[in-house]
Amino acid sequence: MARQEEAPGRGWGSRIRHLAGSLNNRKTGYMTLFGFSSGLPYALLLGTLTAWLTDAKVDLETMGVISLIGLAYAFKFLWSPMLDRLSIPGLVRIGRRKQWIVSAQILLGIMLIGMAQMDPNAAIGLFSLFAGVGALASATQDVVIDAWRVDVADEEATLDTLSTVFQLGYRAAVLVGGALSLFMADAWGWMPVYTLMGVILLVVGFASLFAPDSEAAAVVAGAPEVLRQPGQLNPKIRAAALGLVGTFWAVSLGIVFYYMIASLALDKADRPDSASFIKVQGPIIVLATVVIPAIIAAVLARMQANGRHVLDHPEPARTLADRAMDHGYRALILPLIDIMGRLGWAAVLVLALVLSYRLTDTIWGSFASPFYLDELGYTKSEMAVASKFFGVGALMLGVALGGVMMATVGRMATMTLGAITAALTNLLYADLSTGGTVMAATARATGFTWAVEHFGGDERMAKLMLAIGGENIAGGLAGAALVAYLSSITSKGYSAVQYALLSSLTFLVGTLGRGALGKMIETQGYYAVFLFTTALGGIAVVLCVLEWMRGSRGERAA
């Protein structure tokens, strides 16, 4: 198991020295690099790309269809079992995880350079294909990098430190791929920008060849021959479970691919509605890929623990079908059995926490731009300065603060504080929605207004920057703690599948709830919405405290 104890008895001086040693570790440096390589394509393909398409005069309907490449990130867990178990012919010698990381980075570099040579209007089909392949490569890279972090963590390069520097690298890449790329495009045009970004990823891919990799010993769990030994579940039971879960996952993949293909229909009237898909099909996909398989895994774990339907003598695989079933079972079912078996009934608490922890951020995030522009009346340039530059800096400060706090006061203490501040900072926006009296007074009292005015701003800009800064510091702190927490509850033998599933769940409820929140904004206004999201954040606070108590009891028992 990847979890590291928080060593409550260690003194502050010792903890600070340990943190300094972690930051000087080779693994930490590569984790920062991997964070950068993870954030850069995400920013370029899902954010900056729309600015390029706008400049190219591509119509909004087509832009909406191209944006469907973002589904690769939402459903990356569907192909994560393959990444955990399969190797690329000829590249496995690079390393178990590195073979996928390096391949994805090189493929991303090639896709970005290829896109740079195209005119989106003249070759929109090929352009979209390159962007789609890039998104798949980027999502695949994310799965394997998350698994790499869990695999290589040790007593010196701890999960908390690796999670923090990953976030710092990721946020730096978002700044480079977002705001900096926009400025460069204004000066040079889009071709040089995307070419440069592609070259950067190719260089990163070469540098990744020299990164440490996970040990082969991490993958021995659930080897096919072990599944046929006494005490293991009967092959017929395992085959039935694999058939059920495999069918559910296949149906989910079919739904996603059908939606993507249908959205490319030439007749716009035949294209499915994105909001309806997320609202109707989203819960079905989650039930089919997470909830039902988790229940099946829990039943199987209970069966084996109680000695029911298990082998009392070795039963070797005799046919190709037997061997295929064993491989499918260890790739798809064993990761779920492992996590359900370890957590037991606590899995309900853990899943509830994962689903709710970032709810206050994700549910209203897509309404930030209309709030700044339409409700508050700021210009796009003012929003860019406050959100993209100052906001990203505040976010990175929050991530760094989270890393220091995890090293000094512990992971769950940091996570609980992150949940509290993430909820309360919604009140900063509630104040802005009613005129920003408190924000303006606070900015004046702290000298923040004076500093902003010396850089050409005014009090109106200062109160916006203060609110965004406060929320982003809280978000950075909470984000760093969440990545470390998710990593801590995954096993090294199944890290790719387990982390991909858990990380996908963190944005699920917020994404599905945006339609209802949009209606609430229309009927009740932003002030009521921010009070509501603050209250929602209280759920995560309560669950954090309960999980903190559970973890403390487990450590005392150990």
C-alpha positions as MATLAB code, in Angstrom:
seq = 'MARQEEAPGRGWGSRIRHLAGSLNNRKTGYMTLFGFSSGLPYALLLGTLTAWLTDAKVDLETMGVISLIGLAYAFKFLWSPMLDRLSIPGLVRIGRRKQWIVSAQILLGIMLIGMAQMDPNAAIGLFSLFAGVGALASATQDVVIDAWRVDVADEEATLDTLSTVFQLGYRAAVLVGGALSLFMADAWGWMPVYTLMGVILLVVGFASLFAPDSEAAAVVAGAPEVLRQPGQLNPKIRAAALGLVGTFWAVSLGIVFYYMIASLALDKADRPDSASFIKVQGPIIVLATVVIPAIIAAVLARMQANGRHVLDHPEPARTLADRAMDHGYRALILPLIDIMGRLGWAAVLVLALVLSYRLTDTIWGSFASPFYLDELGYTKSEMAVASKFFGVGALMLGVALGGVMMATVGRMATMTLGAITAALTNLLYADLSTGGTVMAATARATGFTWAVEHFGGDERMAKLMLAIGGENIAGGLAGAALVAYLSSITSKGYSAVQYALLSSLTFLVGTLGRGALGKMIETQGYYAVFLFTTALGGIAVVLCVLEWMRGSRGERAA';
ca = [
       0.000    0.000    0.000;
       1.233    3.475   -0.886;
       0.167    5.210    2.302;
       2.877    6.743    4.433;
       2.279    7.473    8.088;
       2.276   11.088    9.130;
       4.671   10.567   12.022;
       2.844   12.720   14.573;
       5.704   12.509   17.024;
       8.307   14.090   14.763;
       9.474   17.570   15.801;
       9.010   20.639   13.600;
      12.732   21.047   12.993;
      13.045   17.434   11.918;
      10.038   17.784    9.632;
      11.452   20.883    7.945;
      14.800   19.127    7.386;
      12.971   16.119    5.979;
      11.010   18.396    3.613;
      14.248   20.035    2.434;
      15.724   16.605    1.745;
      12.618   15.596   -0.215;
      12.829   18.692   -2.404;
      16.437   17.858   -3.229;
      15.547   14.327   -4.334;
      15.921   13.288   -7.994;
      12.389   11.892   -8.035;
      11.030   15.255   -6.924;
      12.712   17.010   -9.843;
      11.204   14.604  -12.352;
       7.811   14.865  -10.680;
       7.912   18.618  -11.300;
       8.857   17.989  -14.929;
       6.015   15.480  -15.310;
       3.596   17.986  -13.783;
       4.661   20.485  -16.432;
       4.276   17.950  -19.243;
       0.820   17.076  -17.925;
      -0.465   20.644  -17.668;
       0.943   22.003  -20.944;
      -1.103   19.918  -23.434;
      -4.234   20.306  -21.304;
      -3.934   24.098  -21.507;
      -3.115   24.068  -25.215;
      -5.831   21.618  -26.303;
      -8.744   22.629  -24.067;
      -8.137   26.328  -23.503;
      -5.783   28.125  -25.860;
      -7.015   26.131  -28.852;
     -10.381   27.919  -28.773;
      -8.581   31.274  -29.109;
      -6.771   29.970  -32.198;
     -10.038   28.700  -33.693;
     -11.680   32.051  -32.974;
      -8.885   33.880  -34.801;
      -9.309   31.439  -37.691;
     -13.040   32.316  -37.873;
     -14.166   28.747  -37.147;
     -17.874   28.740  -36.276;
     -19.007   28.121  -32.703;
     -20.834   24.900  -33.547;
     -17.655   23.356  -34.945;
     -15.689   24.596  -31.955;
     -18.190   22.862  -29.708;
     -17.681   19.600  -31.548;
     -13.877   19.891  -31.350;
     -14.136   20.561  -27.618;
     -15.436   16.989  -27.250;
     -11.801   15.890  -27.185;
     -12.059   16.810  -23.502;
     -14.011   13.579  -22.986;
     -10.650   11.789  -23.142;
      -9.781   13.308  -19.755;
     -13.183   12.552  -18.227;
     -13.158    8.866  -19.199;
      -9.453    8.059  -19.081;
     -10.105    5.439  -16.420;
     -11.783    3.247  -19.042;
      -8.446    2.292  -20.627;
      -6.329    2.578  -17.474;
      -6.276   -1.238  -16.924;
      -4.417   -1.623  -20.221;
      -1.766    0.854  -19.083;
      -1.314   -1.000  -15.804;
      -0.681   -4.377  -17.411;
       0.390   -4.112  -21.059;
       3.776   -3.145  -22.492;
       4.704   -1.482  -25.775;
       6.735   -3.910  -27.937;
      10.368   -2.827  -28.039;
       9.926   -0.091  -25.418;
       9.394   -2.094  -22.240;
      13.150   -1.940  -21.574;
      12.754    1.824  -20.968;
      10.746    1.091  -17.854;
       7.306   -0.116  -16.795;
       5.799    3.365  -16.528;
       8.308    5.326  -18.593;
       7.497    3.409  -21.778;
       4.034    5.005  -21.748;
       5.114    8.415  -20.416;
       7.865    8.911  -22.985;
       5.712    7.605  -25.856;
       2.836    9.926  -24.914;
       5.129   12.955  -24.643;
       6.740   12.309  -28.013;
       3.358   11.698  -29.646;
       2.052   14.941  -28.122;
       5.033   16.869  -29.466;
       4.440   15.461  -32.950;
       0.697   16.262  -32.819;
       1.274   19.883  -31.721;
       3.925   20.469  -34.380;
       1.617   18.895  -36.976;
      -1.287   21.125  -35.930;
       0.988   24.146  -36.188;
       1.491   23.475  -39.896;
      -2.260   23.490  -40.648;
      -4.874   26.119  -41.371;
      -7.836   25.083  -39.168;
     -10.365   26.401  -41.682;
      -8.820   24.682  -44.680;
      -8.236   21.297  -43.000;
     -10.620   21.224  -40.040;
     -11.064   17.436  -40.229;
      -7.352   16.597  -40.085;
      -6.801   19.386  -37.562;
      -9.488   17.897  -35.289;
      -7.969   14.428  -35.681;
      -4.554   15.674  -34.563;
      -6.146   17.475  -31.596;
      -8.117   14.344  -30.671;
      -5.058   12.082  -30.810;
      -3.203   14.663  -28.726;
      -5.967   14.651  -26.092;
      -5.901   10.843  -25.911;
      -2.116   10.897  -25.533;
      -2.347   13.614  -22.889;
      -5.008   11.758  -20.873;
      -2.971    8.543  -21.152;
       0.115   10.368  -19.946;
      -1.854   11.679  -16.946;
      -2.924    8.162  -15.944;
       0.620    6.822  -16.047;
       2.197    9.855  -14.344;
      -0.286    9.511  -11.477;
       0.654    5.825  -11.207;
       4.382    6.671  -11.380;
       3.996    9.062   -8.439;
       2.454    6.319   -6.303;
       5.011    3.717   -7.415;
       8.211    5.677   -6.747;
       7.204    7.391   -3.492;
       9.373    6.439   -0.530;
      10.360    7.721    2.890;
      12.446   10.542    1.419;
      10.462   11.510   -1.690;
       7.102   11.226    0.066;
       3.696   11.216   -1.593;
       2.926   14.588   -0.036;
       6.040   16.203   -1.494;
       5.633   14.563   -4.901;
       1.977   15.622   -5.039;
       2.887   19.213   -4.201;
       5.636   19.624   -6.781;
       3.452   17.931   -9.405;
       0.812   20.604   -8.815;
       3.426   23.362   -9.009;
       4.736   22.035  -12.318;
       1.204   21.620  -13.642;
       0.177   25.185  -12.743;
       3.360   26.617  -14.243;
       2.524   24.791  -17.482;
      -1.032   26.158  -17.466;
       0.438   29.661  -17.245;
       2.836   28.944  -20.126;
       0.241   27.207  -22.280;
      -2.454   29.730  -21.442;
      -1.634   33.391  -20.847;
       1.965   33.318  -22.137;
       0.929   31.507  -25.327;
      -1.746   34.121  -25.996;
       0.798   36.938  -25.718;
       3.241   35.055  -27.955;
       0.492   34.416  -30.524;
      -0.276   38.145  -30.658;
       3.357   38.852  -31.458;
       4.313   35.885  -33.676;
       1.145   34.088  -34.732;
      -0.109   30.606  -33.885;
       2.256   28.510  -35.982;
       5.441   29.448  -34.063;
       3.648   29.098  -30.710;
       2.376   25.548  -31.230;
       5.619   24.535  -32.918;
       7.587   25.765  -29.909;
       5.255   23.971  -27.482;
       5.604   20.762  -29.489;
       9.394   21.020  -29.423;
       9.273   21.559  -25.649;
       7.324   18.313  -25.216;
       9.775   16.450  -27.436;
      12.632   17.697  -25.241;
      10.711   16.664  -22.125;
      10.186   13.217  -23.654;
      13.934   12.835  -24.169;
      14.653   14.007  -20.614;
      12.066   11.540  -19.235;
      14.188    8.643  -20.502;
      16.526    9.249  -17.560;
      13.828    9.365  -14.857;
      13.744    6.605  -12.221;
      11.028    4.011  -12.786;
       8.927    1.776  -10.567;
      10.337   -1.548   -9.506;
       9.129   -4.685  -11.256;
       8.267   -6.111   -7.838;
       5.337   -3.759   -7.681;
       3.451   -5.750  -10.307;
       3.657   -9.260   -8.874;
       0.290   -8.949   -7.110;
      -2.346  -11.031   -8.838;
      -0.024  -12.806  -11.269;
      -2.058  -15.281  -13.366;
      -0.473  -18.378  -11.804;
      -1.269  -17.095   -8.297;
      -4.976  -16.862   -9.162;
      -5.046  -20.631   -9.669;
      -3.686  -21.537   -6.218;
      -5.629  -22.753   -3.134;
      -7.455  -19.975   -1.311;
      -8.148  -18.037   -4.516;
     -11.668  -17.580   -5.848;
     -13.115  -20.297   -8.053;
     -12.437  -19.565  -11.749;
     -16.152  -19.801  -12.539;
     -16.950  -17.076  -10.001;
     -14.137  -14.941  -11.362;
     -15.287  -15.456  -14.948;
     -18.847  -14.403  -14.055;
     -17.588  -11.260  -12.295;
     -15.307  -10.398  -15.210;
     -18.171  -10.890  -17.654;
     -20.449   -8.551  -15.706;
     -17.893   -5.795  -15.144;
     -16.495   -6.131  -18.663;
     -19.991   -5.778  -20.112;
     -20.696   -2.667  -18.070;
     -17.409   -1.068  -19.114;
     -17.940   -2.035  -22.764;
     -21.409   -0.464  -22.729;
     -19.957    2.713  -21.203;
     -17.260    2.915  -23.857;
     -19.905    2.356  -26.520;
     -22.034    5.215  -25.172;
     -19.061    7.589  -25.137;
     -17.849    6.674  -28.633;
     -21.374    6.826  -30.062;
     -21.804   10.306  -28.639;
     -18.481   11.473  -30.071;
     -19.264   10.039  -33.528;
     -22.843   11.375  -33.517;
     -21.520   14.827  -32.614;
     -19.546   14.882  -35.882;
     -22.712   14.552  -38.004;
     -22.756   16.884  -41.000;
     -26.334   17.915  -40.276;
     -26.190   19.961  -37.084;
     -29.784   18.991  -36.246;
     -28.638   15.370  -35.877;
     -25.982   16.190  -33.304;
     -26.815   15.252  -29.677;
     -27.111   17.930  -27.009;
     -24.045   18.047  -24.750;
     -25.947   19.144  -21.637;
     -28.483   16.344  -22.033;
     -25.725   13.784  -22.536;
     -23.954   14.777  -19.314;
     -27.197   14.951  -17.345;
     -28.739   11.675  -18.578;
     -25.868    9.458  -19.692;
     -23.313   10.705  -17.146;
     -24.930    9.016  -14.118;
     -25.483    5.824  -16.143;
     -21.797    5.698  -17.071;
     -20.754    6.259  -13.457;
     -23.084    3.522  -12.207;
     -21.813    1.126  -14.868;
     -18.097    1.856  -14.494;
     -17.702    2.640  -10.787;
     -20.656    1.929   -8.493;
     -21.778   -1.508   -9.731;
     -18.208   -2.826  -10.263;
     -17.306   -1.587   -6.760;
     -20.247   -3.526   -5.285;
     -19.223   -6.645   -7.213;
     -15.627   -6.233   -6.006;
     -16.797   -5.846   -2.400;
     -18.820   -9.069   -2.662;
     -15.816  -10.919   -4.122;
     -13.517   -9.585   -1.397;
     -15.984  -10.750    1.267;
     -16.259  -14.194   -0.366;
     -12.511  -14.708   -0.358;
     -12.077  -13.376    3.167;
     -14.720  -15.826    4.432;
     -13.308  -18.734    2.423;
     -16.424  -19.183    0.291;
     -16.192  -20.317   -3.347;
     -12.410  -20.656   -3.137;
     -10.119  -23.341   -4.528;
      -8.935  -26.121   -2.189;
      -6.329  -27.351   -4.663;
      -4.346  -25.863   -7.588;
      -6.301  -25.620  -10.835;
      -3.928  -24.679  -13.692;
      -5.190  -22.820  -16.743;
      -5.731  -25.377  -19.507;
      -6.992  -23.335  -22.445;
      -6.344  -20.013  -24.095;
      -9.729  -18.836  -22.783;
      -8.645  -19.666  -19.214;
      -5.471  -17.614  -19.587;
      -7.341  -14.714  -21.216;
      -9.831  -14.708  -18.344;
      -7.026  -14.649  -15.768;
      -5.329  -11.693  -17.461;
      -8.617   -9.795  -17.815;
      -9.515  -10.462  -14.200;
      -6.234   -9.188  -12.787;
      -6.354   -6.090  -15.011;
      -9.966   -5.088  -14.381;
     -11.276   -6.739  -11.211;
      -8.296   -7.136   -8.875;
      -7.657   -3.359   -8.573;
     -11.252   -2.922   -7.374;
     -11.098   -5.912   -5.015;
      -7.839   -4.602   -3.574;
      -9.201   -1.186   -2.681;
     -12.580   -2.484   -1.469;
     -10.897   -5.225    0.548;
      -8.521   -2.788    2.238;
     -11.129   -0.150    3.006;
     -14.128   -2.347    3.821;
     -17.106   -0.289    4.960;
     -14.824    2.756    5.096;
     -15.032    2.768    1.283;
     -18.417    4.497    1.642;
     -16.799    7.340    3.609;
     -13.817    7.558    1.252;
     -15.975    7.668   -1.898;
     -18.277   10.275   -0.366;
     -15.254   12.435    0.492;
     -13.753   12.043   -2.989;
     -17.073   12.985   -4.625;
     -17.650   16.063   -2.473;
     -14.197   17.489   -1.715;
     -13.849   19.799   -4.746;
     -17.578   20.308   -5.234;
     -17.598   24.019   -4.370;
     -14.923   24.711   -7.023;
     -16.120   22.478   -9.840;
     -19.818   23.233   -9.681;
     -19.506   26.987  -10.214;
     -16.197   27.177  -12.106;
     -17.788   27.320  -15.565;
     -19.788   30.409  -14.509;
     -16.728   32.416  -13.433;
     -16.311   34.266  -16.750;
     -19.956   35.421  -17.021;
     -19.792   36.465  -13.360;
     -16.725   38.639  -13.915;
     -17.767   39.996  -17.312;
     -21.559   40.265  -17.241;
     -22.473   40.506  -13.559;
     -19.545   42.632  -12.326;
     -18.770   44.430  -15.594;
     -15.033   43.814  -15.796;
     -13.318   43.762  -19.180;
     -11.639   40.701  -20.664;
      -8.228   42.268  -20.130;
      -8.991   42.963  -16.475;
     -10.229   39.402  -16.022;
      -7.073   38.046  -17.674;
      -4.792   40.026  -15.363;
      -6.734   39.122  -12.222;
      -7.471   35.481  -13.040;
      -4.731   34.263  -15.389;
      -1.709   36.040  -13.946;
      -2.385   37.066  -10.356;
      -4.779   34.150   -9.863;
      -2.337   31.507  -11.111;
       0.384   32.983   -8.882;
      -1.964   32.757   -5.897;
      -2.838   29.187   -6.839;
       0.824   28.184   -6.900;
       1.308   29.882   -3.530;
      -1.562   27.799   -2.176;
      -0.018   24.608   -3.554;
       3.327   25.436   -1.935;
       1.594   26.264    1.343;
      -0.207   22.927    1.165;
       3.087   21.096    0.694;
       4.677   22.793    3.690;
       1.623   22.122    5.857;
       1.494   18.440    4.924;
       5.150   18.115    5.919;
       4.601   19.863    9.252;
       1.051   19.279   10.541;
       0.047   16.231    8.485;
      -2.008   15.325    5.433;
      -5.500   15.155    6.912;
      -5.067   18.354    8.925;
      -4.105   20.108    5.691;
      -6.953   18.497    3.806;
      -9.477   19.571    6.435;
      -8.173   23.141    6.422;
      -8.357   23.084    2.621;
     -12.012   22.044    2.745;
     -12.823   24.813    5.245;
     -11.079   27.590    3.316;
     -12.383   26.388   -0.065;
     -15.916   26.650    1.303;
     -15.492   29.992    3.086;
     -13.828   31.768    0.161;
     -17.142   31.519   -1.705;
     -18.248   34.276    0.659;
     -15.652   36.575   -0.937;
     -17.562   36.276   -4.210;
     -20.857   36.700   -2.396;
     -19.537   40.063   -1.203;
     -18.450   41.012   -4.728;
     -21.927   40.178   -6.043;
     -23.416   42.803   -3.695;
     -20.889   45.540   -4.457;
     -17.700   44.277   -2.789;
     -17.815   46.572    0.240;
     -15.929   44.157    2.496;
     -13.366   43.322   -0.194;
     -12.735   46.996   -0.896;
     -12.314   47.800    2.809;
      -9.978   44.838    3.310;
      -7.893   45.810    0.285;
      -7.511   49.352    1.614;
      -6.723   48.261    5.177;
      -4.024   45.792    4.100;
      -2.367   48.156    1.625;
      -3.305   45.902   -1.275;
      -5.171   48.717   -3.029;
      -2.078   50.927   -2.747;
       0.062   48.186   -4.356;
      -2.400   47.621   -7.206;
      -2.631   51.371   -7.895;
       1.157   51.539   -8.223;
       0.919   49.019  -11.052;
      -1.735   51.014  -12.899;
      -4.861   49.525  -11.319;
      -7.539   50.945   -9.048;
      -9.659   49.955   -6.061;
     -12.190   48.227   -8.304;
      -9.413   45.995   -9.669;
      -7.916   45.462   -6.212;
     -11.065   43.961   -4.718;
     -11.429   41.527   -7.640;
      -7.809   40.431   -7.376;
      -8.114   40.001   -3.609;
     -11.177   37.761   -3.950;
      -9.627   35.664   -6.722;
      -6.337   35.449   -4.814;
      -8.062   34.274   -1.639;
     -10.051   31.608   -3.452;
      -7.053   30.388   -5.451;
      -4.794   30.088   -2.398;
      -7.477   27.970   -0.760;
      -7.947   25.971   -3.957;
      -4.215   25.347   -4.342;
      -3.913   24.187   -0.748;
      -6.930   21.880   -1.099;
      -5.773   20.572   -4.488;
      -2.316   19.612   -3.248;
      -3.809   17.826   -0.234;
      -6.352   15.972   -2.381;
      -3.737   14.649   -4.829;
      -1.670   13.388   -1.891;
      -4.742   11.816   -0.269;
      -5.850   10.025   -3.445;
      -2.316    8.747   -3.950;
      -2.216    7.478   -0.361;
      -5.255    5.219   -0.749;
      -4.022    3.497   -3.915;
      -1.802    0.418   -4.037;
       1.428    0.311   -5.997;
       0.382   -2.868   -7.782;
      -2.807   -1.266   -9.145;
      -1.959    2.425   -9.068;
      -2.990    3.335  -12.645;
      -6.531    1.933  -12.443;
      -7.269    2.993   -8.870;
      -5.990    6.562   -9.163;
      -7.655    7.098  -12.550;
     -11.010    6.031  -11.113;
     -10.712    8.118   -7.956;
      -9.471   11.260   -9.704;
     -12.298   11.058  -12.251;
     -14.826   10.994   -9.413;
     -13.550   14.259   -7.917;
     -15.153   16.307  -10.715;
     -18.219   14.148  -11.272;
     -20.862   15.736   -9.035;
     -19.754   19.271   -9.865;
     -19.964   18.595  -13.595;
     -23.389   16.980  -13.374;
     -24.723   19.750  -11.136;
     -23.818   22.715  -13.326;
     -27.133   22.697  -15.164;
     -29.090   23.023  -11.939;
     -26.729   25.705  -10.657;
     -27.110   27.700  -13.876;
     -30.885   27.663  -13.406;
     -30.432   28.782   -9.794;
     -28.295   31.723  -10.937;
     -31.035   32.780  -13.367;
     -33.804   32.576  -10.785;
     -32.109   33.622   -7.530;
     -28.930   35.447   -8.546;
     -25.257   34.982   -7.732;
     -25.459   35.985   -4.062;
     -27.790   33.101   -3.188;
     -25.652   30.715   -5.229;
     -22.469   31.612   -3.355;
     -24.199   31.100   -0.009;
     -25.406   27.734   -1.301;
     -21.933   26.627   -2.486;
     -20.488   27.684    0.883;
     -22.993   25.414    2.607;
     -22.166   22.585    0.173;
     -18.533   22.901    1.204;
     -19.553   22.034    4.749;
     -20.250   18.463    3.613;
     -16.598   17.961    2.691;
     -15.477   19.482    6.009;
     -17.552   16.982    8.009;
     -16.344   14.060    5.890;
     -12.713   15.200    6.262;
     -13.047   15.199   10.037;
     -14.581   11.706    9.984;
     -11.828   10.392    7.689;
      -9.194   12.062    9.884;
     -10.648   10.269   12.902;
     -10.718    6.954   11.018;
      -7.102    7.329    9.947;
      -5.992    8.255   13.464;
      -7.703    5.182   14.914;
      -5.998    3.014   12.302;
      -2.566    4.472   13.112;
      -3.082    3.937   16.857;
      -4.179    0.355   16.227;
      -1.143   -0.234   14.013;
];
